[in-house]
Structure formats: structure tokens, C-alpha cells
């Protein structure tokens, strides 16, 4: 993979995880976003749970739209990058994720990384539980109308689960992997006090 593709892939992953940090309340200390512009992947090189080529293709299709949507107020919009990736792996159909198949795909992605296996298994369960708790908000997001020309409305379930996975893996990054420095420590502290989704 060329340097430009690696940079684009990191940006796509950052968009997926940073979207989880957007909070609407103006007086909330989390509303301004992370206090540093460090990419989470520089602090904790989390394993890729989805095929990098698929993620790149989906980012190229929907990256600009996703950036615009992250700035919008109101009901959270679905992440088309995430839905595109789930469609490409046959993990999504009609507003539902194939939980068992997705769990297997995530576990297969870390089968050679024992330090991540229990973390990924637990995060998968927690993220599906979170999606269940947010079911009404997710359904409301799926029924939104386009708000700018060319906007595609995607079902929020894929983005909810992928963002949650990224945030949980970062928050629980094994100590042996986490890059300890001021920016990374600030990013981890921010992630621990601000809501994931």
C-alpha cells in the first residue's frame, strides 16, 4: 500500500472514530472535540477489523459527505463509509447487521494478536448492546431526509457499531502497545471522560 493510501486510510479510520466523539451540547466540555489533533492510530496501532482496501474505496466514495455530516446538529446521521464497508463484506442488510458473522470477522482479524482477542470479543458484545440501547435514535437517523445536494442517507447501525469498536479498542489499548506521550495521554483522557456515541 502506497504512502498516500496509508494516509487516506488513517483519515478514514479517524473519521469513523472521531464522529463518535461529536457531542451537541455547547456547554459540554466534550463538544469541542479532542484537545489534540493527534491521530488515535499514532497512539495505539489498533488492528484493522475491516479490509483496508474496502475501507479506502468506501472513504473515497463517502469521505467528503461524512465530513459535512459530522458538523451537523440534530439526530446523528448514518455513516455511509461504514455502511459501504458492511455492504461490501455482506454483513449488512435492511437495517440489520449480521452479528454472528461480524463477530467472527472481527475475531479472525485478531487471531494472530492474542493481546487483542478478549478485548475485541468483549467490545463486540458491548457495541451491539449499545446499538440496542440507542435503537430509537438509530431508527430516527435512518428516516432523515437529505439536507444538502447529493447527500445519501445511510442507516446509522453500521457506523454506530464500527465507531464504538474503534473507541473501545483505543480506550482499552494494551499497555504494551500504547504510545505514551503527552498528546496520546490527553487523547486517552478525553476518550475516557467524553461519551463514545
PDB file of C-alpha atoms in Angstrom:
ATOM      1  CA  UNK A   1       0.000   0.000   0.000  1.00  0.00           C
ATOM      2  CA  UNK A   2       1.460   3.351  -1.006  1.00  0.00           C
ATOM      3  CA  UNK A   3       2.081   6.219   1.415  1.00  0.00           C
ATOM      4  CA  UNK A   4      -0.880   8.245   0.073  1.00  0.00           C
ATOM      5  CA  UNK A   5      -3.243   5.282   0.505  1.00  0.00           C
ATOM      6  CA  UNK A   6      -1.988   4.772   4.085  1.00  0.00           C
ATOM      7  CA  UNK A   7      -2.642   8.430   4.898  1.00  0.00           C
ATOM      8  CA  UNK A   8      -6.131   8.239   3.355  1.00  0.00           C
ATOM      9  CA  UNK A   9      -6.886   5.038   5.268  1.00  0.00           C
ATOM     10  CA  UNK A  10      -5.800   6.657   8.548  1.00  0.00           C
ATOM     11  CA  UNK A  11      -8.068   9.604   7.770  1.00  0.00           C
ATOM     12  CA  UNK A  12     -10.988   7.276   7.060  1.00  0.00           C
ATOM     13  CA  UNK A  13     -10.429   5.491  10.355  1.00  0.00           C
ATOM     14  CA  UNK A  14     -10.120   8.808  12.177  1.00  0.00           C
ATOM     15  CA  UNK A  15     -13.432   9.953  10.675  1.00  0.00           C
ATOM     16  CA  UNK A  16     -15.098   6.770  11.853  1.00  0.00           C
ATOM     17  CA  UNK A  17     -13.781   7.114  15.389  1.00  0.00           C
ATOM     18  CA  UNK A  18     -13.931  10.897  15.734  1.00  0.00           C
ATOM     19  CA  UNK A  19     -17.544  11.008  14.662  1.00  0.00           C
ATOM     20  CA  UNK A  20     -18.275   9.108  17.827  1.00  0.00           C
ATOM     21  CA  UNK A  21     -16.894  11.987  19.854  1.00  0.00           C
ATOM     22  CA  UNK A  22     -19.182  14.693  18.456  1.00  0.00           C
ATOM     23  CA  UNK A  23     -21.446  15.957  21.220  1.00  0.00           C
ATOM     24  CA  UNK A  24     -24.184  18.513  20.647  1.00  0.00           C
ATOM     25  CA  UNK A  25     -24.410  20.446  23.941  1.00  0.00           C
ATOM     26  CA  UNK A  26     -22.477  23.715  23.696  1.00  0.00           C
ATOM     27  CA  UNK A  27     -21.657  23.778  27.421  1.00  0.00           C
ATOM     28  CA  UNK A  28     -20.331  20.216  27.403  1.00  0.00           C
ATOM     29  CA  UNK A  29     -16.513  20.001  27.745  1.00  0.00           C
ATOM     30  CA  UNK A  30     -16.556  17.303  25.060  1.00  0.00           C
ATOM     31  CA  UNK A  31     -18.302  19.478  22.462  1.00  0.00           C
ATOM     32  CA  UNK A  32     -15.107  20.998  21.063  1.00  0.00           C
ATOM     33  CA  UNK A  33     -13.684  17.579  20.262  1.00  0.00           C
ATOM     34  CA  UNK A  34     -10.312  16.186  21.298  1.00  0.00           C
ATOM     35  CA  UNK A  35      -7.795  18.665  22.786  1.00  0.00           C
ATOM     36  CA  UNK A  36      -5.064  17.497  20.371  1.00  0.00           C
ATOM     37  CA  UNK A  37      -5.090  16.741  16.656  1.00  0.00           C
ATOM     38  CA  UNK A  38      -3.130  13.514  17.054  1.00  0.00           C
ATOM     39  CA  UNK A  39      -4.457  10.569  15.071  1.00  0.00           C
ATOM     40  CA  UNK A  40      -5.536   7.809  17.505  1.00  0.00           C
ATOM     41  CA  UNK A  41      -3.638   5.279  15.341  1.00  0.00           C
ATOM     42  CA  UNK A  42      -0.367   7.039  16.253  1.00  0.00           C
ATOM     43  CA  UNK A  43      -1.090   6.376  19.933  1.00  0.00           C
ATOM     44  CA  UNK A  44      -2.460   2.866  19.643  1.00  0.00           C
ATOM     45  CA  UNK A  45      -1.950   0.918  16.411  1.00  0.00           C
ATOM     46  CA  UNK A  46      -5.214  -0.970  16.694  1.00  0.00           C
ATOM     47  CA  UNK A  47      -5.691  -3.938  14.377  1.00  0.00           C
ATOM     48  CA  UNK A  48      -7.745  -3.428  11.232  1.00  0.00           C
ATOM     49  CA  UNK A  49     -11.074  -5.169  11.751  1.00  0.00           C
ATOM     50  CA  UNK A  50     -12.172  -4.443   8.171  1.00  0.00           C
ATOM     51  CA  UNK A  51     -10.244  -4.962   4.949  1.00  0.00           C
ATOM     52  CA  UNK A  52      -8.168  -1.832   4.274  1.00  0.00           C
ATOM     53  CA  UNK A  53      -8.893  -1.789   0.542  1.00  0.00           C
ATOM     54  CA  UNK A  54     -12.638  -1.883   1.180  1.00  0.00           C
ATOM     55  CA  UNK A  55     -12.342   0.928   3.725  1.00  0.00           C
ATOM     56  CA  UNK A  56     -10.318   3.031   1.264  1.00  0.00           C
ATOM     57  CA  UNK A  57     -12.837   2.526  -1.523  1.00  0.00           C
ATOM     58  CA  UNK A  58     -15.705   3.475   0.790  1.00  0.00           C
ATOM     59  CA  UNK A  59     -13.822   6.504   2.101  1.00  0.00           C
ATOM     60  CA  UNK A  60     -13.213   7.722  -1.440  1.00  0.00           C
ATOM     61  CA  UNK A  61     -16.956   7.454  -2.156  1.00  0.00           C
ATOM     62  CA  UNK A  62     -18.274   8.981   1.056  1.00  0.00           C
ATOM     63  CA  UNK A  63     -15.441  10.766   2.880  1.00  0.00           C
ATOM     64  CA  UNK A  64     -16.442  14.304   1.896  1.00  0.00           C
ATOM     65  CA  UNK A  65     -20.103  13.673   2.719  1.00  0.00           C
ATOM     66  CA  UNK A  66     -19.141  12.238   6.118  1.00  0.00           C
ATOM     67  CA  UNK A  67     -17.030  15.304   6.971  1.00  0.00           C
ATOM     68  CA  UNK A  68     -20.041  17.554   6.241  1.00  0.00           C
ATOM     69  CA  UNK A  69     -22.407  15.365   8.243  1.00  0.00           C
ATOM     70  CA  UNK A  70     -20.165  15.399  11.326  1.00  0.00           C
ATOM     71  CA  UNK A  71     -20.655  19.183  11.516  1.00  0.00           C
ATOM     72  CA  UNK A  72     -24.464  18.935  11.511  1.00  0.00           C
ATOM     73  CA  UNK A  73     -26.701  19.357  14.561  1.00  0.00           C
ATOM     74  CA  UNK A  74     -29.655  17.189  15.452  1.00  0.00           C
ATOM     75  CA  UNK A  75     -30.208  13.463  15.137  1.00  0.00           C
ATOM     76  CA  UNK A  76     -26.917  11.714  14.286  1.00  0.00           C
ATOM     77  CA  UNK A  77     -26.744  10.735  10.634  1.00  0.00           C
ATOM     78  CA  UNK A  78     -25.669   7.323   9.430  1.00  0.00           C
ATOM     79  CA  UNK A  79     -22.059   6.911   8.318  1.00  0.00           C
ATOM     80  CA  UNK A  80     -22.057   5.845   4.673  1.00  0.00           C
ATOM     81  CA  UNK A  81     -18.362   4.843   4.883  1.00  0.00           C
ATOM     82  CA  UNK A  82     -19.311   2.240   7.486  1.00  0.00           C
ATOM     83  CA  UNK A  83     -22.438   1.079   5.659  1.00  0.00           C
ATOM     84  CA  UNK A  84     -20.476   0.800   2.408  1.00  0.00           C
ATOM     85  CA  UNK A  85     -17.885  -1.405   4.157  1.00  0.00           C
ATOM     86  CA  UNK A  86     -20.569  -3.580   5.742  1.00  0.00           C
ATOM     87  CA  UNK A  87     -22.308  -3.968   2.382  1.00  0.00           C
ATOM     88  CA  UNK A  88     -19.013  -4.908   0.703  1.00  0.00           C
ATOM     89  CA  UNK A  89     -18.449  -7.668   3.267  1.00  0.00           C
ATOM     90  CA  UNK A  90     -22.097  -8.844   3.179  1.00  0.00           C
ATOM     91  CA  UNK A  91     -22.521  -8.009   6.869  1.00  0.00           C
ATOM     92  CA  UNK A  92     -25.436  -5.590   6.434  1.00  0.00           C
ATOM     93  CA  UNK A  93     -28.945  -5.975   5.057  1.00  0.00           C
ATOM     94  CA  UNK A  94     -32.111  -3.931   5.572  1.00  0.00           C
ATOM     95  CA  UNK A  95     -31.031  -2.012   8.655  1.00  0.00           C
ATOM     96  CA  UNK A  96     -29.558  -5.064  10.366  1.00  0.00           C
ATOM     97  CA  UNK A  97     -26.008  -6.277  10.912  1.00  0.00           C
ATOM     98  CA  UNK A  98     -25.285  -9.997  10.860  1.00  0.00           C
ATOM     99  CA  UNK A  99     -23.965 -10.101  14.416  1.00  0.00           C
ATOM    100  CA  UNK A 100     -22.545 -13.641  14.429  1.00  0.00           C
ATOM    101  CA  UNK A 101     -20.804 -13.229  11.066  1.00  0.00           C
ATOM    102  CA  UNK A 102     -19.472  -9.815  12.040  1.00  0.00           C
ATOM    103  CA  UNK A 103     -18.176 -11.142  15.370  1.00  0.00           C
ATOM    104  CA  UNK A 104     -16.374 -13.931  13.507  1.00  0.00           C
ATOM    105  CA  UNK A 105     -14.866 -11.453  11.025  1.00  0.00           C
ATOM    106  CA  UNK A 106     -13.616  -9.235  13.879  1.00  0.00           C
ATOM    107  CA  UNK A 107     -12.157 -12.218  15.757  1.00  0.00           C
ATOM    108  CA  UNK A 108     -10.489 -13.521  12.578  1.00  0.00           C
ATOM    109  CA  UNK A 109      -8.859 -10.088  12.176  1.00  0.00           C
ATOM    110  CA  UNK A 110      -7.090 -10.504  15.541  1.00  0.00           C
ATOM    111  CA  UNK A 111      -6.469 -14.271  15.536  1.00  0.00           C
ATOM    112  CA  UNK A 112      -2.687 -13.672  15.389  1.00  0.00           C
ATOM    113  CA  UNK A 113      -2.813 -10.927  18.046  1.00  0.00           C
ATOM    114  CA  UNK A 114      -3.612 -12.649  21.373  1.00  0.00           C
ATOM    115  CA  UNK A 115      -3.370  -9.375  23.303  1.00  0.00           C
ATOM    116  CA  UNK A 116      -6.444  -8.141  21.392  1.00  0.00           C
ATOM    117  CA  UNK A 117      -8.666 -11.237  21.315  1.00  0.00           C
ATOM    118  CA  UNK A 118     -10.624 -10.893  24.572  1.00  0.00           C
ATOM    119  CA  UNK A 119     -10.787  -7.114  24.150  1.00  0.00           C
ATOM    120  CA  UNK A 120     -12.323  -7.414  20.648  1.00  0.00           C
ATOM    121  CA  UNK A 121     -14.771 -10.110  21.776  1.00  0.00           C
ATOM    122  CA  UNK A 122     -15.924  -8.013  24.753  1.00  0.00           C
ATOM    123  CA  UNK A 123     -16.074  -4.807  22.692  1.00  0.00           C
ATOM    124  CA  UNK A 124     -18.199  -6.517  20.024  1.00  0.00           C
ATOM    125  CA  UNK A 125     -20.742  -7.572  22.649  1.00  0.00           C
ATOM    126  CA  UNK A 126     -20.714  -4.143  24.305  1.00  0.00           C
ATOM    127  CA  UNK A 127     -21.130  -2.317  20.986  1.00  0.00           C
ATOM    128  CA  UNK A 128     -24.117  -4.418  19.953  1.00  0.00           C
ATOM    129  CA  UNK A 129     -25.645  -3.772  23.393  1.00  0.00           C
ATOM    130  CA  UNK A 130     -25.041  -0.038  22.897  1.00  0.00           C
ATOM    131  CA  UNK A 131     -26.714  -0.184  19.467  1.00  0.00           C
ATOM    132  CA  UNK A 132     -29.715  -1.908  21.051  1.00  0.00           C
ATOM    133  CA  UNK A 133     -29.963   0.828  23.703  1.00  0.00           C
ATOM    134  CA  UNK A 134     -29.779   3.503  21.004  1.00  0.00           C
ATOM    135  CA  UNK A 135     -32.275   1.734  18.744  1.00  0.00           C
ATOM    136  CA  UNK A 136     -34.797   4.605  18.680  1.00  0.00           C
ATOM    137  CA  UNK A 137     -32.131   7.196  17.826  1.00  0.00           C
ATOM    138  CA  UNK A 138     -30.661   4.893  15.158  1.00  0.00           C
ATOM    139  CA  UNK A 139     -34.085   4.353  13.582  1.00  0.00           C
ATOM    140  CA  UNK A 140     -34.731   8.111  13.617  1.00  0.00           C
ATOM    141  CA  UNK A 141     -31.409   8.670  11.823  1.00  0.00           C
ATOM    142  CA  UNK A 142     -32.376   6.139   9.160  1.00  0.00           C
ATOM    143  CA  UNK A 143     -35.534   8.147   8.374  1.00  0.00           C
ATOM    144  CA  UNK A 144     -33.830  11.526   7.873  1.00  0.00           C
ATOM    145  CA  UNK A 145     -34.196  13.360   4.575  1.00  0.00           C
ATOM    146  CA  UNK A 146     -31.138  14.637   2.646  1.00  0.00           C
ATOM    147  CA  UNK A 147     -30.132  18.103   3.843  1.00  0.00           C
ATOM    148  CA  UNK A 148     -27.690  19.048   1.089  1.00  0.00           C
ATOM    149  CA  UNK A 149     -27.436  18.260  -2.596  1.00  0.00           C
ATOM    150  CA  UNK A 150     -26.177  14.757  -3.283  1.00  0.00           C
ATOM    151  CA  UNK A 151     -26.384  13.577   0.344  1.00  0.00           C
ATOM    152  CA  UNK A 152     -27.046   9.856   0.619  1.00  0.00           C
ATOM    153  CA  UNK A 153     -28.887   8.775   3.749  1.00  0.00           C
ATOM    154  CA  UNK A 154     -27.357   5.654   5.266  1.00  0.00           C
ATOM    155  CA  UNK A 155     -28.703   3.603   8.149  1.00  0.00           C
ATOM    156  CA  UNK A 156     -26.771   4.505  11.337  1.00  0.00           C
ATOM    157  CA  UNK A 157     -26.342   0.930  12.646  1.00  0.00           C
ATOM    158  CA  UNK A 158     -23.058   0.255  10.792  1.00  0.00           C
ATOM    159  CA  UNK A 159     -21.409   3.481  11.900  1.00  0.00           C
ATOM    160  CA  UNK A 160     -22.654   3.054  15.467  1.00  0.00           C
ATOM    161  CA  UNK A 161     -21.026  -0.362  15.807  1.00  0.00           C
ATOM    162  CA  UNK A 162     -17.785   0.482  13.962  1.00  0.00           C
ATOM    163  CA  UNK A 163     -17.302   3.783  15.825  1.00  0.00           C
ATOM    164  CA  UNK A 164     -17.958   2.046  19.122  1.00  0.00           C
ATOM    165  CA  UNK A 165     -15.436  -0.683  18.268  1.00  0.00           C
ATOM    166  CA  UNK A 166     -12.789   1.890  17.388  1.00  0.00           C
ATOM    167  CA  UNK A 167     -13.389   3.871  20.568  1.00  0.00           C
ATOM    168  CA  UNK A 168     -13.403   0.825  22.842  1.00  0.00           C
ATOM    169  CA  UNK A 169     -10.265  -0.633  21.294  1.00  0.00           C
ATOM    170  CA  UNK A 170      -8.491   2.711  21.700  1.00  0.00           C
ATOM    171  CA  UNK A 171      -9.708   3.213  25.276  1.00  0.00           C
ATOM    172  CA  UNK A 172      -8.572  -0.275  26.280  1.00  0.00           C
ATOM    173  CA  UNK A 173      -5.387  -0.377  24.219  1.00  0.00           C
ATOM    174  CA  UNK A 174      -2.957  -2.855  25.815  1.00  0.00           C
ATOM    175  CA  UNK A 175      -0.211  -1.076  27.781  1.00  0.00           C
ATOM    176  CA  UNK A 176       2.451  -2.920  25.778  1.00  0.00           C
ATOM    177  CA  UNK A 177       1.206  -1.218  22.587  1.00  0.00           C
ATOM    178  CA  UNK A 178       0.089   2.243  23.745  1.00  0.00           C
ATOM    179  CA  UNK A 179       2.496   5.042  22.790  1.00  0.00           C
ATOM    180  CA  UNK A 180       2.919   7.046  25.995  1.00  0.00           C
ATOM    181  CA  UNK A 181       3.410  10.764  25.295  1.00  0.00           C
ATOM    182  CA  UNK A 182       1.591  13.993  26.206  1.00  0.00           C
ATOM    183  CA  UNK A 183      -0.693  14.081  23.163  1.00  0.00           C
ATOM    184  CA  UNK A 184      -1.642  10.410  23.395  1.00  0.00           C
ATOM    185  CA  UNK A 185      -2.273  10.696  27.123  1.00  0.00           C
ATOM    186  CA  UNK A 186      -4.537  13.720  26.521  1.00  0.00           C
ATOM    187  CA  UNK A 187      -6.408  11.859  23.795  1.00  0.00           C
ATOM    188  CA  UNK A 188      -6.926   8.835  26.032  1.00  0.00           C
ATOM    189  CA  UNK A 189      -8.069  11.072  28.916  1.00  0.00           C
ATOM    190  CA  UNK A 190     -10.533  12.832  26.610  1.00  0.00           C
ATOM    191  CA  UNK A 191     -11.865   9.491  25.402  1.00  0.00           C
ATOM    192  CA  UNK A 192     -12.345   8.259  28.959  1.00  0.00           C
ATOM    193  CA  UNK A 193     -14.480  11.257  30.058  1.00  0.00           C
ATOM    194  CA  UNK A 194     -16.434  12.004  26.883  1.00  0.00           C
ATOM    195  CA  UNK A 195     -19.303   9.881  25.610  1.00  0.00           C
ATOM    196  CA  UNK A 196     -18.488   7.468  22.824  1.00  0.00           C
ATOM    197  CA  UNK A 197     -21.643   7.998  20.810  1.00  0.00           C
TER     198      UNK A 197
END
